[in-house]
Tab-separated table of C-alpha atoms in Angstrom:
chain	number	residue	atom	x	y	z
A	1	MET	CA	56.508	93.343	85.305
A	2	SER	CA	56.132	95.198	82.027
A	3	GLY	CA	55.421	93.235	78.873
A	4	ASN	CA	57.620	95.544	76.787
A	5	ALA	CA	60.878	95.326	78.774
A	6	GLY	CA	62.740	94.423	75.579
A	7	ASN	CA	61.758	97.755	74.011
A	8	ASN	CA	63.466	99.852	76.689
A	9	THR	CA	66.521	101.264	74.889
A	10	SER	CA	67.381	103.932	77.465
A	11	LYS	CA	69.336	101.502	79.648
A	12	LYS	CA	72.269	99.424	78.489
A	13	ILE	CA	71.603	95.903	79.738
A	14	VAL	CA	74.703	93.747	80.020
A	15	PRO	CA	75.399	90.330	81.551
A	16	ALA	CA	75.935	90.397	85.312
A	17	LYS	CA	79.017	88.156	85.026
A	18	PHE	CA	80.721	85.536	82.919
A	19	ALA	CA	79.282	82.230	84.129
A	20	HIS	CA	81.260	79.329	82.696
A	21	ALA	CA	82.978	77.697	79.740
A	22	VAL	CA	82.445	74.177	78.414
A	23	LEU	CA	85.274	72.279	76.727
A	24	ARG	CA	84.590	69.270	74.501
A	25	THR	CA	87.226	66.559	74.602
A	26	ASN	CA	88.176	63.036	73.632
A	27	LYS	CA	90.643	62.950	76.563
A	28	PHE	CA	88.089	63.227	79.355
A	29	LYS	CA	90.025	61.919	82.371
A	30	GLN	CA	93.236	63.770	81.467
A	31	MET	CA	91.334	67.038	80.966
A	32	VAL	CA	89.412	66.742	84.240
A	33	ASP	CA	92.586	65.908	86.161
A	34	TRP	CA	94.536	68.720	84.482
A	35	TYR	CA	91.969	71.427	85.284
A	36	LYS	CA	91.532	70.121	88.836
A	37	THR	CA	95.297	70.465	89.276
A	38	VAL	CA	95.809	73.787	87.506
A	39	LEU	CA	92.813	75.629	88.964
A	40	GLN	CA	92.691	73.641	92.223
A	41	ALA	CA	89.077	73.177	91.241
A	42	GLU	CA	86.421	71.188	93.056
A	43	VAL	CA	84.393	68.783	90.940
A	44	VAL	CA	80.734	69.314	91.842
A	45	PHE	CA	79.426	66.620	89.481
A	46	GLU	CA	81.092	63.969	87.341
A	47	ASN	CA	79.991	60.949	85.345
A	48	GLN	CA	81.523	59.165	82.342
A	49	MET	CA	80.951	62.061	79.947
A	50	LEU	CA	80.499	65.273	81.958
A	51	ALA	CA	82.346	67.009	84.763
A	52	PHE	CA	81.329	70.331	86.296
A	53	MET	CA	83.898	72.128	88.421
A	54	THR	CA	84.324	75.351	90.332
A	55	TYR	CA	87.060	77.235	92.164
A	56	ASP	CA	84.993	80.080	93.647
A	57	ASP	CA	81.415	80.949	94.656
A	58	GLU	CA	79.907	80.035	91.263
A	59	HIS	CA	78.187	76.627	91.116
A	60	HIS	CA	80.412	75.753	88.149
A	61	ARG	CA	82.975	77.767	86.205
A	62	LEU	CA	84.099	75.043	83.840
A	63	ALA	CA	82.599	71.897	82.395
A	64	ILE	CA	84.392	69.146	80.508
A	65	ALA	CA	82.253	67.160	78.064
A	66	ALA	CA	83.179	63.909	76.317
A	67	PHE	CA	80.516	63.603	73.656
A	68	PRO	CA	80.820	60.663	71.226
A	69	GLY	CA	82.711	61.268	67.985
A	70	ILE	CA	84.748	64.290	69.076
A	71	GLU	CA	87.905	64.647	67.000
A	72	ASP	CA	91.134	66.461	67.804
A	73	ARG	CA	91.108	70.128	66.848
A	74	ALA	CA	93.110	70.901	63.736
A	75	PRO	CA	96.217	73.024	64.363
A	76	ARG	CA	95.699	76.716	63.638
A	77	ALA	CA	91.920	76.253	63.353
A	78	ALA	CA	89.666	79.256	63.848
A	79	GLY	CA	87.873	79.481	67.181
A	80	LEU	CA	88.441	80.390	70.791
A	81	ASP	CA	92.101	81.228	71.401
A	82	HIS	CA	92.404	80.841	75.171
A	83	LEU	CA	90.797	81.062	78.593
A	84	ALA	CA	92.365	83.508	81.065
A	85	TYR	CA	92.317	83.420	84.861
A	86	THR	CA	93.447	86.366	86.994
A	87	TYR	CA	95.169	85.898	90.346
A	88	SER	CA	94.975	88.406	93.200
A	89	SER	CA	98.693	88.954	93.608
A	90	LEU	CA	102.108	88.313	92.144
A	91	GLY	CA	102.785	86.038	95.111
A	92	ASP	CA	99.772	83.888	94.183
A	93	LEU	CA	100.899	83.693	90.549
A	94	VAL	CA	104.459	82.730	91.528
A	95	ALA	CA	103.205	80.134	94.037
A	96	THR	CA	100.898	78.676	91.381
A	97	TYR	CA	103.749	78.530	88.870
A	98	GLU	CA	105.938	76.705	91.401
A	99	ARG	CA	103.154	74.284	92.411
A	100	LEU	CA	102.396	73.430	88.791
A	101	LYS	CA	106.065	73.092	87.869
A	102	ALA	CA	106.494	70.586	90.718
A	103	ALA	CA	103.562	68.648	89.198
A	104	GLY	CA	105.248	68.647	85.773
A	105	ILE	CA	103.048	71.381	84.284
A	106	THR	CA	105.043	74.286	82.852
A	107	PRO	CA	104.003	77.336	80.838
A	108	ALA	CA	104.415	77.126	77.074
A	109	VAL	CA	104.610	80.907	76.696
A	110	PRO	CA	105.370	83.410	79.499
A	111	ILE	CA	104.729	87.016	78.400
A	112	ASN	CA	104.644	90.403	80.063
A	113	HIS	CA	101.864	92.027	78.025
A	114	GLY	CA	102.327	95.358	79.784
A	115	LEU	CA	98.714	95.128	80.938
A	116	THR	CA	99.285	91.760	82.550
A	117	LEU	CA	102.069	89.409	83.546
A	118	SER	CA	100.907	86.160	81.958
A	119	MET	CA	101.843	82.516	81.673
A	120	TYR	CA	100.157	80.490	78.940
A	121	TYR	CA	99.765	76.778	79.526
A	122	ARG	CA	98.404	74.059	77.229
A	123	ASP	CA	95.855	71.566	78.476
A	124	PRO	CA	95.885	67.919	77.255
A	125	ASP	CA	93.825	68.907	74.189
A	126	GLY	CA	96.204	71.757	73.343
A	127	ASN	CA	93.857	74.560	74.451
A	128	LYS	CA	95.691	77.582	75.821
A	129	VAL	CA	95.037	78.647	79.411
A	130	GLU	CA	96.423	81.986	80.584
A	131	LEU	CA	97.224	82.496	84.269
A	132	GLN	CA	97.851	86.181	84.919
A	133	ILE	CA	97.968	89.164	87.208
A	134	ASP	CA	97.143	92.753	86.320
A	135	ASN	CA	100.176	95.027	86.164
A	136	PHE	CA	98.194	98.105	87.217
A	137	ALA	CA	96.143	98.810	90.327
A	138	THR	CA	93.092	100.307	88.606
A	139	VAL	CA	90.991	99.720	85.498
A	140	GLU	CA	91.617	103.341	84.502
A	141	GLU	CA	95.379	102.720	84.466
A	142	LEU	CA	94.891	99.537	82.453
A	143	LYS	CA	92.717	101.349	79.902
A	144	GLY	CA	95.273	104.149	79.765
A	145	PHE	CA	97.999	101.667	78.897
A	146	PHE	CA	96.035	100.640	75.790
A	147	ARG	CA	96.458	104.230	74.567
A	148	SER	CA	100.187	104.389	75.332
A	149	HIS	CA	103.105	104.482	72.900
A	150	ASP	CA	104.555	101.383	74.586
A	151	PHE	CA	101.421	99.374	73.815
A	152	SER	CA	101.138	100.577	70.212
A	153	LYS	CA	104.843	99.810	69.715
A	154	ASN	CA	104.429	96.226	70.941
A	155	PRO	CA	100.827	95.116	71.636
A	156	ILE	CA	101.830	91.474	72.207
A	157	GLY	CA	104.462	91.870	74.913
A	158	VAL	CA	107.894	90.653	75.889
A	159	SER	CA	109.026	87.216	76.958
A	160	PHE	CA	110.270	86.537	80.470
A	161	ASP	CA	111.792	83.615	82.353
A	162	PRO	CA	109.326	82.388	85.019
A	163	ASP	CA	112.113	80.755	87.052
A	164	GLU	CA	113.957	84.074	87.166
A	165	LEU	CA	110.725	85.877	88.074
A	166	ALA	CA	110.209	83.452	90.982
A	167	ARG	CA	113.837	83.783	92.097
A	168	GLN	CA	113.663	87.587	92.099
A	169	TYR	CA	110.272	87.570	93.823
A	170	HIS	CA	111.632	85.412	96.667
A	171	ALA	CA	114.754	87.603	96.835
A	172	GLY	CA	112.544	90.597	97.626
A	173	VAL	CA	112.829	92.527	94.351
A	174	PRO	CA	110.017	95.123	94.418
A	175	GLU	CA	106.843	94.016	92.662
A	176	SER	CA	106.805	97.205	90.584
A	177	GLU	CA	110.193	96.235	89.148
A	178	LEU	CA	109.099	92.664	88.409
A	179	LYS	CA	105.977	93.891	86.589
A	180	ARG	CA	107.756	96.684	84.699
A	181	TYR	CA	107.126	96.560	80.964
A	182	ARG	CA	110.199	96.856	78.777
A	183	PRO	CA	109.017	96.926	75.140
A	184	GLU	CA	112.567	97.596	74.020
A	185	ASP	CA	113.405	94.009	75.021
A	186	GLY	CA	111.247	92.895	72.111
A	187	LEU	CA	109.236	89.773	71.585
A	188	ASN	CA	111.001	86.476	71.211
A	189	PRO	CA	110.265	85.449	67.578
A	190	ASN	CA	109.268	81.978	68.780
A	191	VAL	CA	106.454	83.457	70.888
A	192	MET	CA	104.283	84.389	67.918
A	193	ARG	CA	104.790	80.909	66.470
A	194	ASP	CA	103.877	79.312	69.806
A	195	MET	CA	100.869	81.588	70.302
A	196	ALA	CA	99.514	80.750	66.836
A	197	ARG	CA	99.466	76.993	67.493
């Protein structure tokens, strides 16, 4: 192994993957239970102040930490806005929405961003968690959408009714129609208020 590996500027070295996030809380049990329910996560370790959980092949994707003296986050404070999780299909997203709704967990803000069809939830601490699917089949198409007139006209997205999405999905409406971005529908003015909380 070379002693000057850090001096090699000819190759762009990037992380291999995103490993995990850690959330600090003063509502430990509620947070652990909420993320277990929402992500259908397996807890790989838990004691009175730490829980490590995973939902895939990573040893842990999320940790919840209850360190002494943690205070509630001030509304509209600077910091991380949300965590986002991508599902493999519209069917998986709809099934997850229905499962969570039956458990009393509903999205605070459902938005078709054009790039993604997204539902934003709030955990017990008020952190936003986005459950989404990509609206395009390839990364090239997704990147192309960033350069489109539709995106520049409305880079936030348009609101949708998740119950209506589920109803139409089960009725057999084509997925391309359910994902279609309609910037002319506009953004519900309450969405920006809700997103800023």
